[in-house]
GROMACS .gro file of C-alpha atoms in nm:
model
  412
    1MET     CA    1  10.138   6.155  10.082
    2MET     CA    2  10.221   5.923  10.372
    3SER     CA    3  10.183   5.565  10.484
    4PRO     CA    4  10.161   5.506  10.865
    5GLU     CA    5  10.394   5.233  10.986
    6SER     CA    6  10.417   5.057  11.320
    7SER     CA    7  10.651   4.805  11.472
    8GLY     CA    8  10.380   4.544  11.435
    9GLY     CA    9  10.306   4.619  11.069
   10SER     CA   10   9.949   4.740  11.115
   11GLN     CA   11   9.837   5.016  10.886
   12THR     CA   12   9.549   5.124  11.109
   13ALA     CA   13   9.596   5.374  11.380
   14PRO     CA   14   9.480   5.239  11.723
   15ARG     CA   15   9.180   5.381  11.899
   16PHE     CA   16   9.264   5.582  12.216
   17GLU     CA   17   9.099   5.817  12.455
   18SER     CA   18   9.380   6.069  12.501
   19LEU     CA   19   9.635   6.225  12.279
   20LEU     CA   20   9.930   6.452  12.357
   21ILE     CA   21  10.048   6.703  12.098
   22VAL     CA   22  10.419   6.797  12.112
   23ARG     CA   23  10.505   7.124  11.938
   24LEU     CA   24  10.727   7.328  12.172
   25SER     CA   25  10.813   7.638  11.958
   26ALA     CA   26  10.840   7.878  11.800
   27MET     CA   27  10.543   8.106  11.748
   28GLY     CA   28  10.502   8.061  11.371
   29ASP     CA   29  10.570   7.682  11.393
   30VAL     CA   30  10.302   7.636  11.668
   31ILE     CA   31  10.053   7.833  11.461
   32HIS     CA   32  10.136   7.624  11.154
   33SER     CA   33  10.040   7.308  11.357
   34LEU     CA   34   9.713   7.442  11.484
   35PRO     CA   35   9.497   7.384  11.176
   36ALA     CA   36   9.587   7.011  11.178
   37VAL     CA   37   9.522   6.984  11.562
   38ALA     CA   38   9.192   7.168  11.516
   39ALA     CA   39   9.095   6.913  11.243
   40LEU     CA   40   9.192   6.628  11.488
   41ARG     CA   41   8.967   6.788  11.748
   42ARG     CA   42   8.679   6.807  11.505
   43ALA     CA   43   8.737   6.445  11.395
   44LEU     CA   44   8.778   6.316  11.754
   45PRO     CA   45   8.551   6.537  11.958
   46ASP     CA   46   8.542   6.320  12.267
   47ILE     CA   47   8.917   6.263  12.298
   48THR     CA   48   9.116   6.424  12.579
   49LEU     CA   49   9.374   6.644  12.394
   50GLY     CA   50   9.691   6.772  12.562
   51TRP     CA   51   9.965   7.002  12.428
   52LEU     CA   52  10.331   7.023  12.542
   53ILE     CA   53  10.457   7.364  12.457
   54GLU     CA   54  10.728   7.615  12.565
   55GLU     CA   55  10.588   7.847  12.835
   56ARG     CA   56  10.647   8.158  12.632
   57TRP     CA   57  10.413   8.045  12.362
   58ALA     CA   58  10.137   7.892  12.591
   59GLU     CA   59   9.911   8.192  12.532
   60LEU     CA   60   9.848   8.069  12.185
   61LEU     CA   61   9.650   7.785  12.352
   62CYS     CA   62   9.526   7.932  12.685
   63THR     CA   63   9.495   8.281  12.832
   64LEU     CA   64   9.729   8.358  13.128
   65ARG     CA   65   9.474   8.368  13.409
   66TYR     CA   66   9.271   8.074  13.298
   67PRO     CA   67   9.325   7.724  13.431
   68ARG     CA   68   9.550   7.512  13.212
   69SER     CA   69   9.313   7.208  13.231
   70GLY     CA   70   8.953   7.138  13.263
   71PRO     CA   71   8.644   7.204  13.042
   72ARG     CA   72   8.722   7.402  12.725
   73SER     CA   73   8.602   7.758  12.695
   74PRO     CA   74   8.673   8.076  12.487
   75GLN     CA   75   8.987   8.117  12.707
   76ARG     CA   76   9.110   7.772  12.614
   77PRO     CA   77   8.902   7.664  12.313
   78LEU     CA   78   9.099   7.374  12.163
   79ILE     CA   79   9.298   7.191  12.423
   80ASP     CA   80   9.190   7.004  12.737
   81ARG     CA   81   9.533   7.023  12.907
   82VAL     CA   82   9.817   7.260  12.838
   83HIS     CA   83  10.166   7.130  12.966
   84SER     CA   84  10.449   7.384  12.961
   85VAL     CA   85  10.827   7.353  12.969
   86ASN     CA   86  11.094   7.613  12.979
   87THR     CA   87  11.386   7.442  12.798
   88THR     CA   88  11.552   7.776  12.719
   89GLU     CA   89  11.599   7.850  13.094
   90TRP     CA   90  11.688   7.489  13.160
   91ARG     CA   91  11.971   7.504  12.904
   92ARG     CA   92  12.088   7.842  13.031
   93GLU     CA   93  12.107   7.723  13.394
   94PRO     CA   94  12.136   7.343  13.369
   95PHE     CA   95  12.282   7.289  13.711
   96SER     CA   96  12.057   7.529  13.919
   97PHE     CA   97  11.821   7.388  14.176
   98ASN     CA   98  11.533   7.583  14.030
   99SER     CA   99  11.584   7.435  13.686
  100TRP     CA  100  11.595   7.081  13.817
  101GLN     CA  101  11.285   7.140  14.032
  102GLN     CA  102  11.085   7.282  13.743
  103MET     CA  103  11.183   6.987  13.524
  104ALA     CA  104  11.105   6.736  13.795
  105VAL     CA  105  10.758   6.876  13.868
  106GLY     CA  106  10.656   6.959  13.505
  107LEU     CA  107  10.772   6.618  13.359
  108SER     CA  108  10.626   6.420  13.652
  109GLN     CA  109  10.286   6.590  13.597
  110LEU     CA  110  10.310   6.509  13.227
  111ARG     CA  111  10.396   6.150  13.284
  112GLY     CA  112  10.116   6.114  13.542
  113ILE     CA  113   9.845   6.184  13.284
  114GLN     CA  114   9.920   5.847  13.109
  115TYR     CA  115   9.840   5.959  12.759
  116ASP     CA  116   9.750   5.678  12.521
  117ALA     CA  117   9.941   5.835  12.228
  118VAL     CA  118  10.161   6.126  12.135
  119ILE     CA  119  10.214   6.300  11.800
  120ASP     CA  120  10.533   6.500  11.758
  121PHE     CA  121  10.491   6.790  11.511
  122GLN     CA  122  10.840   6.931  11.592
  123GLY     CA  123  11.058   6.649  11.472
  124ALA     CA  124  11.353   6.742  11.700
  125VAL     CA  125  11.547   6.516  11.943
  126ARG     CA  126  11.435   6.716  12.241
  127SER     CA  127  11.062   6.698  12.137
  128ALA     CA  128  11.091   6.325  12.069
  129LEU     CA  129  11.261   6.265  12.403
  130LEU     CA  130  10.979   6.452  12.581
  131ALA     CA  131  10.723   6.252  12.379
  132ARG     CA  132  10.895   5.933  12.514
  133TRP     CA  133  10.907   6.067  12.860
  134SER     CA  134  10.527   6.103  12.861
  135GLY     CA  135  10.511   5.724  12.887
  136ALA     CA  136  10.258   5.692  12.606
  137PRO     CA  137  10.290   5.348  12.430
  138VAL     CA  138  10.235   5.496  12.084
  139ILE     CA  139  10.439   5.785  11.944
  140PHE     CA  140  10.367   5.925  11.601
  141GLY     CA  141  10.628   6.122  11.411
  142SER     CA  142  10.780   6.183  11.064
  143ALA     CA  143  10.996   5.915  10.904
  144GLN     CA  144  11.215   6.210  10.795
  145PRO     CA  145  11.206   6.456  11.085
  146ARG     CA  146  11.392   6.784  11.111
  147GLU     CA  147  11.653   6.598  11.319
  148ASN     CA  148  11.705   6.253  11.187
  149ALA     CA  149  11.783   6.093  11.530
  150ALA     CA  150  11.435   6.183  11.654
  151SER     CA  151  11.282   5.918  11.426
  152MET     CA  152  11.442   5.644  11.636
  153LEU     CA  153  11.218   5.746  11.920
  154TYR     CA  154  10.887   5.706  11.731
  155THR     CA  155  10.688   5.384  11.728
  156ARG     CA  156  10.474   5.499  11.430
  157LYS     CA  157  10.649   5.675  11.139
  158ALA     CA  158  10.481   5.866  10.861
  159LEU     CA  159  10.630   5.953  10.516
  160THR     CA  160  10.587   6.328  10.458
  161ASP     CA  161  10.684   6.556  10.177
  162ASP     CA  162  10.919   6.828  10.295
  163ASN     CA  163  10.857   7.041   9.975
  164ILE     CA  164  10.488   7.120  10.045
  165HIS     CA  165  10.372   7.397  10.283
  166VAL     CA  166  10.443   7.335  10.648
  167VAL     CA  167  10.075   7.353  10.727
  168GLU     CA  168  10.006   7.075  10.477
  169GLN     CA  169  10.297   6.875  10.623
  170ALA     CA  170  10.124   6.896  10.966
  171PHE     CA  171   9.797   6.772  10.810
  172ALA     CA  172   9.985   6.489  10.648
  173LEU     CA  173  10.131   6.377  10.976
  174ALA     CA  174   9.790   6.410  11.151
  175ARG     CA  175   9.650   6.162  10.900
  176SER     CA  176   9.864   5.887  11.054
  177ILE     CA  177   9.593   5.910  11.330
  178VAL     CA  178   9.293   5.995  11.108
  179PRO     CA  179   9.359   5.892  10.752
  180THR     CA  180   9.051   6.072  10.617
  181LEU     CA  181   9.139   6.409  10.780
  182SER     CA  182   9.048   6.706  10.561
  183ASN     CA  183   9.306   6.984  10.488
  184HIS     CA  184   9.069   7.255  10.599
  185SER     CA  185   8.986   7.357  10.950
  186ASP     CA  186   8.855   7.673  11.116
  187LEU     CA  187   9.082   7.802  11.396
  188THR     CA  188   8.970   7.953  11.723
  189PHE     CA  189   9.230   8.132  11.922
  190PRO     CA  190   9.188   8.207  12.295
  191VAL     CA  191   8.993   8.524  12.391
  192ASP     CA  192   9.146   8.712  12.676
  193PRO     CA  193   8.890   8.968  12.819
  194ASP     CA  194   9.179   9.170  12.982
  195ALA     CA  195   9.365   9.185  12.654
  196GLU     CA  196   9.057   9.277  12.456
  197LYS     CA  197   8.982   9.558  12.697
  198LYS     CA  198   9.345   9.690  12.692
  199ILE     CA  199   9.356   9.709  12.313
  200ALA     CA  200   9.017   9.874  12.299
  201THR     CA  201   9.127  10.134  12.550
  202LEU     CA  202   9.473  10.215  12.397
  203PHE     CA  203   9.330  10.258  12.041
  204PRO     CA  204   8.958  10.324  12.065
  205GLU     CA  205   8.948  10.438  11.692
  206ILE     CA  206   9.034  10.084  11.573
  207ASN     CA  207   8.718   9.940  11.726
  208ASN     CA  208   8.525  10.121  11.462
  209SER     CA  209   8.496   9.893  11.156
  210ALA     CA  210   8.492  10.188  10.933
  211ASN     CA  211   8.842  10.287  11.037
  212LYS     CA  212   9.104  10.079  10.857
  213PHE     CA  213   9.446  10.020  11.013
  214ALA     CA  214   9.754   9.824  10.920
  215ILE     CA  215   9.986   9.621  11.143
  216LEU     CA  216  10.357   9.676  11.037
  217ASN     CA  217  10.588   9.414  11.167
  218PRO     CA  218  10.956   9.508  11.092
  219GLY     CA  219  11.120   9.236  11.306
  220ALA     CA  220  11.192   8.870  11.226
  221GLY     CA  221  11.392   8.571  11.368
  222TRP     CA  222  11.704   8.696  11.210
  223GLY     CA  223  11.836   8.996  11.021
  224ALA     CA  224  11.843   8.842  10.678
  225LYS     CA  225  11.458   8.835  10.673
  226CYS     CA  226  11.416   9.193  10.784
  227TRP     CA  227  11.315   9.456  10.524
  228PRO     CA  228  11.467   9.800  10.618
  229ALA     CA  229  11.287   9.980  10.899
  230GLU     CA  230  11.300  10.308  10.711
  231ARG     CA  231  11.095  10.161  10.431
  232TYR     CA  232  10.821  10.047  10.667
  233GLY     CA  233  10.803  10.410  10.780
  234GLU     CA  234  10.764  10.527  10.420
  235VAL     CA  235  10.495  10.274  10.368
  236ALA     CA  236  10.304  10.418  10.670
  237LYS     CA  237  10.335  10.766  10.520
  238GLU     CA  238  10.173  10.655  10.188
  239LEU     CA  239   9.895  10.458  10.368
  240ALA     CA  240   9.812  10.765  10.580
  241LYS     CA  241   9.715  10.940  10.255
  242ASP     CA  242   9.441  10.682  10.221
  243GLY     CA  243   9.327  10.739  10.579
  244ILE     CA  244   9.487  10.413  10.706
  245THR     CA  245   9.655  10.423  11.048
  246SER     CA  246   9.970  10.211  11.085
  247LEU     CA  247  10.064  10.037  11.415
  248ILE     CA  248  10.415   9.905  11.459
  249ASN     CA  249  10.425   9.574  11.636
  250TYR     CA  250  10.760   9.487  11.798
  251GLY     CA  251  10.885   9.238  12.052
  252PRO     CA  252  11.166   9.220  12.310
  253GLY     CA  253  11.497   9.355  12.182
  254GLU     CA  254  11.330   9.532  11.889
  255ASP     CA  255  11.295   9.878  12.044
  256ASP     CA  256  11.543  10.045  11.815
  257LEU     CA  257  11.377   9.885  11.512
  258ALA     CA  258  11.038  10.021  11.609
  259PHE     CA  259  11.180  10.363  11.685
  260ALA     CA  260  11.335  10.368  11.338
  261VAL     CA  261  11.000  10.294  11.176
  262GLU     CA  262  10.817  10.551  11.378
  263SER     CA  263  11.078  10.817  11.303
  264ALA     CA  264  11.076  10.743  10.931
  265SER     CA  265  10.691  10.762  10.928
  266GLY     CA  266  10.690  11.123  11.030
  267GLY     CA  267  10.412  11.047  11.279
  268ALA     CA  268  10.204  10.827  11.048
  269ALA     CA  269  10.276  10.519  11.255
  270LYS     CA  270  10.257  10.441  11.630
  271ARG     CA  271  10.458  10.184  11.825
  272ILE     CA  272  10.282   9.915  12.016
  273THR     CA  273  10.438   9.621  12.203
  274CYS     CA  274  10.197   9.336  12.299
  275SER     CA  275  10.172   9.019  12.486
  276ILE     CA  276  10.060   8.724  12.278
  277SER     CA  277   9.706   8.766  12.398
  278GLU     CA  278   9.710   9.134  12.321
  279LEU     CA  279   9.857   9.074  11.979
  280ILE     CA  280   9.572   8.828  11.906
  281ALA     CA  281   9.317   9.091  12.012
  282LEU     CA  282   9.491   9.361  11.803
  283THR     CA  283   9.531   9.139  11.488
  284ARG     CA  284   9.164   9.040  11.495
  285ARG     CA  285   9.070   9.407  11.437
  286ALA     CA  286   9.340   9.473  11.163
  287SER     CA  287   9.252   9.554  10.809
  288ILE     CA  288   9.587   9.424  10.680
  289PHE     CA  289   9.921   9.297  10.795
  290ILE     CA  290  10.253   9.388  10.638
  291GLY     CA  291  10.572   9.208  10.734
  292GLY     CA  292  10.824   8.937  10.667
  293ASP     CA  293  10.843   8.565  10.748
  294THR     CA  294  10.783   8.571  11.122
  295GLY     CA  295  10.526   8.453  11.386
  296PRO     CA  296  10.299   8.756  11.382
  297LEU     CA  297  10.254   8.721  11.009
  298HIS     CA  298  10.140   8.356  11.050
  299LEU     CA  299   9.907   8.466  11.325
  300ALA     CA  300   9.746   8.721  11.091
  301ALA     CA  301   9.709   8.456  10.817
  302ALA     CA  302   9.550   8.211  11.072
  303LEU     CA  303   9.305   8.489  11.173
  304LYS     CA  304   9.217   8.541  10.804
  305ILE     CA  305   9.363   8.891  10.796
  306PRO     CA  306   9.492   9.003  10.451
  307VAL     CA  307   9.868   8.985  10.440
  308VAL     CA  308  10.137   9.152  10.236
  309ALA     CA  309  10.435   8.927  10.289
  310ILE     CA  310  10.786   9.058  10.216
  311PHE     CA  311  11.012   8.755  10.161
  312GLY     CA  312  11.383   8.721  10.115
  313PRO     CA  313  11.588   8.410  10.216
  314THR     CA  314  11.304   8.188  10.306
  315ASN     CA  315  11.078   7.996  10.061
  316PRO     CA  316  10.716   8.133  10.056
  317ALA     CA  317  10.597   7.815   9.890
  318ARG     CA  318  10.680   7.632  10.210
  319ASN     CA  319  10.658   7.913  10.473
  320GLY     CA  320  10.441   8.178  10.321
  321PRO     CA  321  10.100   8.300  10.445
  322PHE     CA  322   9.848   8.019  10.431
  323GLY     CA  323   9.469   8.037  10.412
  324THR     CA  324   9.414   8.407  10.382
  325PRO     CA  325   9.402   8.666  10.097
  326SER     CA  326   9.770   8.759  10.053
  327ILE     CA  327  10.034   8.888   9.816
  328VAL     CA  328  10.388   8.765   9.848
  329LEU     CA  329  10.666   8.987   9.734
  330ARG     CA  330  11.006   8.823   9.664
  331SER     CA  331  11.285   8.922   9.433
  332ALA     CA  332  11.394   8.684   9.152
  333THR     CA  333  11.744   8.710   9.286
  334SER     CA  334  11.659   8.582   9.632
  335VAL     CA  335  11.788   8.237   9.700
  336THR     CA  336  11.648   8.012   9.982
  337ASP     CA  337  11.905   8.017  10.255
  338HIS     CA  338  11.846   7.971  10.628
  339THR     CA  339  12.188   8.097  10.734
  340ARG     CA  340  12.127   8.349  11.011
  341HIS     CA  341  12.295   8.652  10.863
  342SER     CA  342  12.254   8.978  11.064
  343GLY     CA  343  12.196   9.201  10.763
  344PRO     CA  344  11.913   9.193  10.514
  345GLU     CA  345  11.942   8.947  10.227
  346LEU     CA  346  12.030   9.137   9.909
  347GLY     CA  347  11.722   9.023   9.712
  348LEU     CA  348  11.503   9.158   9.989
  349LEU     CA  349  11.644   9.510   9.938
  350GLU     CA  350  11.519   9.505   9.577
  351ILE     CA  351  11.164   9.522   9.698
  352THR     CA  352  11.053   9.885   9.692
  353VAL     CA  353  10.824  10.092   9.900
  354SER     CA  354  10.597  10.166   9.596
  355GLU     CA  355  10.563   9.787   9.534
  356VAL     CA  356  10.453   9.716   9.896
  357VAL     CA  357  10.214  10.011   9.898
  358ALA     CA  358  10.062   9.892   9.564
  359ALA     CA  359  10.021   9.542   9.705
  360THR     CA  360   9.851   9.674  10.015
  361ARG     CA  361   9.605   9.893   9.831
  362LYS     CA  362   9.523   9.604   9.588
  363LEU     CA  363   9.444   9.366   9.880
  364LEU     CA  364   9.247   9.623  10.066
  365ASN     CA  365   9.038   9.702   9.759
  366ARG     CA  366   8.985   9.324   9.683
  367ASN     CA  367   8.893   9.256  10.047
  368SER     CA  368   8.632   9.531  10.024
  369ASN     CA  369   8.469   9.390   9.711
  370HIS     CA  370   8.492   9.017   9.761
  371ASN     CA  371   8.409   8.751  10.015
  372SER     CA  372   8.746   8.636  10.157
  373LYS     CA  373   8.609   8.278  10.180
  374GLN     CA  374   8.648   8.258   9.805
  375TRP     CA  375   9.025   8.274   9.876
  376SER     CA  376   9.043   8.011  10.141
  377ASP     CA  377   9.345   7.847   9.999
  378GLY     CA  378   9.552   8.152  10.052
  379HIS     CA  379   9.830   8.273   9.815
  380LEU     CA  380  10.181   8.157   9.777
  381ALA     CA  381  10.465   8.250   9.542
  382ARG     CA  382  10.502   8.008   9.258
  383PRO     CA  383  10.862   7.884   9.182
  384ALA     CA  384  11.017   7.923   8.837
  385ASP     CA  385  11.085   7.639   8.603
  386GLY     CA  386  11.445   7.525   8.633
  387ASP     CA  387  11.513   7.686   8.967
  388ALA     CA  388  11.307   7.568   9.256
  389ARG     CA  389  11.425   7.854   9.473
  390ARG     CA  390  11.305   8.145   9.258
  391PRO     CA  391  10.964   8.281   9.168
  392THR     CA  392  10.845   8.315   8.810
  393LYS     CA  393  10.850   8.694   8.771
  394THR     CA  394  11.162   8.878   8.679
  395ASN     CA  395  11.151   9.110   8.978
  396LEU     CA  396  10.863   9.035   9.218
  397VAL     CA  397  10.589   8.789   9.279
  398SER     CA  398  10.255   8.982   9.299
  399GLU     CA  399   9.981   8.732   9.194
  400GLU     CA  400   9.617   8.718   9.272
  401PRO     CA  401   9.509   8.461   9.532
  402PRO     CA  402   9.414   8.139   9.343
  403ASP     CA  403   9.054   8.031   9.312
  404ALA     CA  404   8.963   7.794   9.592
  405THR     CA  405   8.868   7.530   9.342
  406THR     CA  406   9.212   7.533   9.177
  407PRO     CA  407   9.452   7.266   9.305
  408ARG     CA  408   9.755   7.390   9.484
  409THR     CA  409  10.078   7.325   9.278
  410GLU     CA  410  10.340   7.525   9.467
  411HIS     CA  411  10.649   7.344   9.558
  412GLU     CA  412  11.003   7.440   9.644
   0.00000   0.00000   0.00000
């Protein structure tokens, strides 16, 4: 729950004609903010909506060759203006002329729009500073942001519950603008004709709806979240017995990881590296997604693709797949810990190949027999009584997706 606050004491959000979204990164976090922004778009159809985002994630909002502003279309379905920054490069080369030139041009263009209001979904000092730089007179943000100092830069502060799912947190913050906003919203990602054509050409067999295929995603933000690559290969072998092709998605710096999966699969899995637009096109066609807590998993969930989520040190009640048929596997020995260890978390290693395969087959069978809209609330691991960091089952969480009419009760 939240209660909007302003320096003037008013409890009613002002009316305005333009709104800037600030959510810079990373992939999964941007995707977690999208449902709330889509709901704002539906509630305020005539407003000019802008988004400030890191350049590397801008394809989540607009295809590469399409103009970043102007009338909305399938190539930019949600946002009227996309503003990009490259803070990673700026921090790496803070004194270079190119960095200063990029900052000056980009930030001047942002300020020149003269947005009426900003809502900062990131809750970091850098995102709050950029929100301030926009020149908007009203800045919405959490009263308890990720970085406490950020709250000093907001003019309207909303009380949010850090224990609920991050998608629900974004909806809660959005209600500081539209108090009656619903927690449900259909998402539309950009459609890139070039990416669609490339994926169709590379793998013509996956365009036949009768041919099922799985996306395996062995990588993650840090090593503690990564289930062993060899086990993904073994999963691919088992799925091949069911006539299911496995494609290994991997990103920059994950070549060795992808090769290890492919080698362990004995030819049952093929590597594919994608741009974001290509990954969207590929994921739309997938029968199921298998992977850990990482951006591509949250993309699959947002696209309503069934997900087998393999969790270790992060809490699935807060960060798990949302809004899609899914099964979360997490050892009872796993403890929530965001320390960026390089090796797999020990509880993650307790999850076996047979358990992942069984969960995959279960979801595929369910998805064949039921309308996925019945599971629109998704599925998250439920914590055990007495220890908010652990699921109820002795070894693994492998529950059915809850009925859509059942209230959500998952909390860390």
